[in-house]
Short mmCIF file of C-alpha atoms in Angstrom, two decimals:
data_model
loop_
_atom_site.label_atom_id
_atom_site.label_comp_id
_atom_site.label_asym_id
_atom_site.label_seq_id
_atom_site.Cartn_x
_atom_site.Cartn_y
_atom_site.Cartn_z
CA MET A 205 -90.63 -8.63 -91.30
CA ASN A 206 -87.87 -8.13 -88.73
CA LYS A 207 -88.57 -4.40 -88.79
CA LYS A 208 -92.26 -5.02 -88.00
CA ILE A 209 -91.34 -7.24 -85.03
CA ILE A 210 -88.84 -4.68 -83.67
CA ILE A 211 -91.40 -1.85 -84.03
CA ALA A 212 -94.06 -4.01 -82.32
CA ILE A 213 -91.70 -4.82 -79.40
CA ILE A 214 -90.70 -1.15 -78.98
CA SER A 215 -94.38 -0.13 -79.12
CA LEU A 216 -95.27 -2.71 -76.46
CA LEU A 217 -92.40 -1.51 -74.25
CA ILE A 218 -93.52 2.12 -74.58
CA ILE A 219 -97.15 1.22 -73.85
CA GLY A 220 -96.07 -0.93 -70.89
CA GLY A 221 -93.89 1.91 -69.54
CA LEU A 222 -96.78 4.38 -69.84
CA ILE A 223 -99.13 1.99 -68.02
CA ILE A 224 -96.64 1.53 -65.16
CA PHE A 225 -96.02 5.30 -64.97
CA ILE A 226 -99.76 6.12 -64.84
CA TYR A 227 -100.40 3.39 -62.24
CA LYS A 228 -97.62 4.68 -59.95
CA ASN A 229 -98.86 8.28 -60.20
CA ILE A 230 -102.40 7.23 -59.33
CA SER A 231 -101.20 5.28 -56.28
CA ILE A 232 -99.00 8.23 -55.15
CA GLU A 233 -101.98 10.63 -55.41
CA LYS A 234 -104.13 8.18 -53.44
CA ASN A 235 -101.45 7.97 -50.69
CA LYS A 236 -101.29 11.77 -50.53
CA GLU A 237 -105.06 11.96 -50.07
CA ASP A 238 -104.87 9.41 -47.25
CA GLU A 239 -101.91 11.23 -45.68
CA TYR A 240 -103.46 14.72 -45.60
CA GLN A 241 -106.80 14.15 -44.01
CA ASP A 242 -108.17 16.92 -41.84
CA TYR A 243 -107.47 16.54 -38.13
CA THR A 244 -110.25 17.33 -35.73
CA PRO A 245 -109.02 17.85 -32.17
CA GLN A 246 -110.74 16.02 -29.31
CA GLN A 247 -111.32 19.34 -27.57
CA GLU A 248 -111.24 22.94 -28.66
CA ILE A 249 -108.09 24.96 -27.98
CA SER A 250 -108.95 27.83 -25.67
CA ASP A 251 -107.74 31.39 -26.19
CA GLU A 252 -105.52 30.98 -23.11
CA GLN A 253 -103.86 27.86 -24.53
CA ASN A 254 -103.42 29.62 -27.86
CA ARG A 255 -101.48 32.45 -26.15
CA GLN A 256 -99.00 30.14 -24.40
CA THR A 257 -95.30 30.34 -25.25
CA LYS A 258 -92.20 28.63 -23.93
CA VAL A 259 -89.23 30.38 -22.32
CA ILE A 260 -85.98 28.74 -21.24
CA LEU A 261 -84.72 29.76 -17.81
CA TYR A 262 -81.47 28.67 -16.16
CA PHE A 263 -81.22 27.73 -12.48
CA GLU A 264 -78.76 25.82 -10.34
CA ASN A 265 -79.22 22.07 -10.01
CA SER A 266 -79.45 21.37 -6.25
CA GLU A 267 -77.47 18.13 -6.53
CA THR A 268 -74.72 18.94 -9.04
CA GLY A 269 -74.38 22.70 -8.54
CA GLU A 270 -74.36 23.16 -12.32
CA LEU A 271 -76.70 25.38 -14.31
CA GLU A 272 -79.64 23.56 -15.79
CA SER A 273 -82.43 24.78 -18.04
CA GLU A 274 -86.10 24.79 -17.13
CA ILE A 275 -88.67 25.28 -19.85
CA ARG A 276 -91.58 27.34 -18.61
CA LEU A 277 -94.92 27.74 -20.38
CA ILE A 278 -96.21 31.29 -19.90
CA ASP A 279 -98.84 33.62 -21.32
CA ALA A 280 -97.29 35.34 -24.35
CA ASN A 281 -99.14 38.56 -23.49
CA THR A 282 -96.82 39.05 -20.49
CA LEU A 283 -93.89 39.35 -22.90
CA ILE A 284 -95.38 42.02 -25.16
CA LYS A 285 -94.29 45.16 -23.31
CA GLU A 286 -90.96 44.36 -21.62
CA PRO A 287 -90.00 40.75 -22.41
CA GLU A 288 -86.45 40.94 -21.03
CA LYS A 289 -87.61 42.41 -17.71
CA GLU A 290 -90.39 39.83 -17.41
CA ILE A 291 -87.96 36.96 -18.07
CA ILE A 292 -85.51 38.23 -15.43
CA ASN A 293 -88.41 38.51 -12.99
CA LEU A 294 -89.12 34.82 -13.64
CA LEU A 295 -85.50 34.10 -12.66
CA ILE A 296 -86.00 36.12 -9.46
CA LYS A 297 -89.15 34.16 -8.58
CA GLY A 298 -87.22 30.93 -8.93
CA PRO A 299 -87.75 27.52 -10.55
CA GLN A 300 -90.87 25.39 -10.53
CA SER A 301 -88.85 22.17 -10.37
CA SER A 302 -87.94 20.96 -6.89
CA ASN A 303 -84.46 19.77 -7.97
CA LEU A 304 -83.46 23.29 -9.07
CA LYS A 305 -82.80 26.31 -6.88
CA LYS A 306 -82.93 30.01 -7.57
CA LEU A 307 -79.73 31.99 -7.76
CA MET A 308 -80.96 35.59 -7.66
CA PRO A 309 -80.63 37.22 -4.23
CA ASP A 310 -83.88 37.77 -2.32
CA GLY A 311 -85.34 41.25 -2.70
CA THR A 312 -83.68 41.92 -6.07
CA VAL A 313 -85.81 44.32 -8.13
CA VAL A 314 -85.39 44.89 -11.85
CA HIS A 315 -85.80 48.62 -12.47
CA ASP A 316 -85.60 48.30 -16.24
CA VAL A 317 -83.92 46.53 -19.13
CA LYS A 318 -82.90 48.44 -22.24
CA VAL A 319 -81.68 46.74 -25.39
CA LYS A 320 -79.22 48.78 -27.45
CA ASN A 321 -77.19 47.32 -30.33
CA SER A 322 -78.02 43.74 -29.25
CA CYS A 323 -76.81 44.47 -25.69
CA ALA A 324 -79.26 44.15 -22.81
CA GLU A 325 -78.51 46.77 -20.17
CA ILE A 326 -80.02 45.41 -16.95
CA ASN A 327 -80.66 47.93 -14.18
CA VAL A 328 -81.26 46.19 -10.82
CA SER A 329 -81.49 47.15 -7.16
CA ASN A 330 -78.72 46.96 -4.52
CA GLN A 331 -79.98 43.56 -3.34
CA PHE A 332 -78.46 42.08 -6.51
CA LEU A 333 -75.03 42.68 -4.89
CA GLU A 334 -75.88 40.23 -2.08
CA PHE A 335 -74.77 37.27 -4.21
CA GLY A 336 -72.43 35.74 -1.63
CA ASP A 337 -69.13 34.51 -3.03
CA GLU A 338 -67.56 34.94 -6.48
CA LYS A 339 -68.58 31.43 -7.56
CA ASN A 340 -72.25 32.25 -6.91
CA LYS A 341 -71.82 35.61 -8.67
CA LEU A 342 -70.62 33.81 -11.82
CA LYS A 343 -73.54 31.37 -11.65
CA ILE A 344 -76.01 34.27 -11.39
CA ILE A 345 -74.41 36.06 -14.34
CA ASN A 346 -74.36 32.89 -16.46
CA SER A 347 -77.97 32.19 -15.49
CA ILE A 348 -79.04 35.62 -16.77
CA VAL A 349 -76.80 35.52 -19.86
CA ASN A 350 -77.88 32.01 -20.89
CA THR A 351 -81.53 32.90 -20.34
CA LEU A 352 -81.59 36.26 -22.15
CA THR A 353 -79.41 35.24 -25.09
CA ASN A 354 -82.13 32.78 -26.06
CA LEU A 355 -83.85 35.90 -27.39
CA LYS A 356 -82.71 36.66 -30.94
CA GLU A 357 -82.12 40.35 -30.34
CA ILE A 358 -79.68 39.92 -27.41
CA ASN A 359 -76.01 39.01 -27.85
CA SER A 360 -74.47 40.60 -24.76
CA ILE A 361 -75.34 41.80 -21.25
CA LYS A 362 -74.36 44.83 -19.16
CA PHE A 363 -75.29 45.21 -15.48
CA LEU A 364 -76.17 48.46 -13.70
CA ILE A 365 -76.95 48.84 -9.99
CA ASN A 366 -79.56 51.56 -9.46
CA GLY A 367 -78.61 53.08 -12.83
CA GLU A 368 -74.87 53.18 -12.08
CA THR A 369 -71.96 51.01 -13.16
CA ASN A 370 -70.71 48.98 -10.18
CA GLU A 371 -67.08 47.94 -9.75
CA LYS A 372 -68.16 44.36 -9.00
CA PHE A 373 -69.63 44.07 -12.50
CA ALA A 374 -67.71 46.73 -14.46
CA ASP A 375 -64.97 44.50 -15.91
CA ILE A 376 -67.04 41.48 -16.83
CA VAL A 377 -66.96 40.58 -20.52
CA VAL A 378 -69.95 38.57 -21.71
CA ALA A 379 -69.99 36.96 -25.15
CA THR A 380 -72.20 34.57 -27.06
CA LEU A 381 -71.29 32.04 -29.69
CA GLY A 382 -74.45 30.67 -31.24
CA ASN A 383 -76.49 29.26 -28.39
CA ASP A 384 -73.49 28.96 -26.05
CA ALA A 385 -73.31 32.01 -23.84
CA GLY A 386 -71.23 32.86 -20.85
CA ILE A 387 -68.47 34.87 -19.29
CA ILE A 388 -65.25 34.72 -21.25
CA GLY A 389 -63.25 36.96 -18.96
CA ALA A 390 -63.54 38.83 -15.72
CA ALA A 391 -61.29 41.01 -13.62
CA PHE A 392 -61.79 40.38 -9.91
#
């Protein structure tokens, strides 16, 4: 008789365990159905909104003098042909925020940007040399380096003035470590 009682208790425990297991699975499935309901937007997303992308640009903070990022929403189609050149042109135009100021000298023209072996070779006009003092020069370089190294394919920067190496930028070593980019050495 003891064996019959033990078998009955084990059977009840197994049946009880199965009932609890089935109940929990049903409630989990019900929660998943509630969680994954289709979302209908209040308004349709236009083709223009669908083409928007974010770029991170670096400008000088007017109050602190430090570089600060500005996230700009732009039409992705403008980045299809020459993304690096377009991004530098955004730096030349200046920030949208009133507490930031542009660093690039007025009249600077980007002739072209070529990417070779993860190095962006930036060819700019003579106006780029009108940076003022060495401190401002370093801010301009860091602004460009920090901005362009946000692109996966760029790890270093080289500057050309009207297609030629310039002594003011010839000995600058630019390196990136993850998302931290900047000048690690310069000979002035």
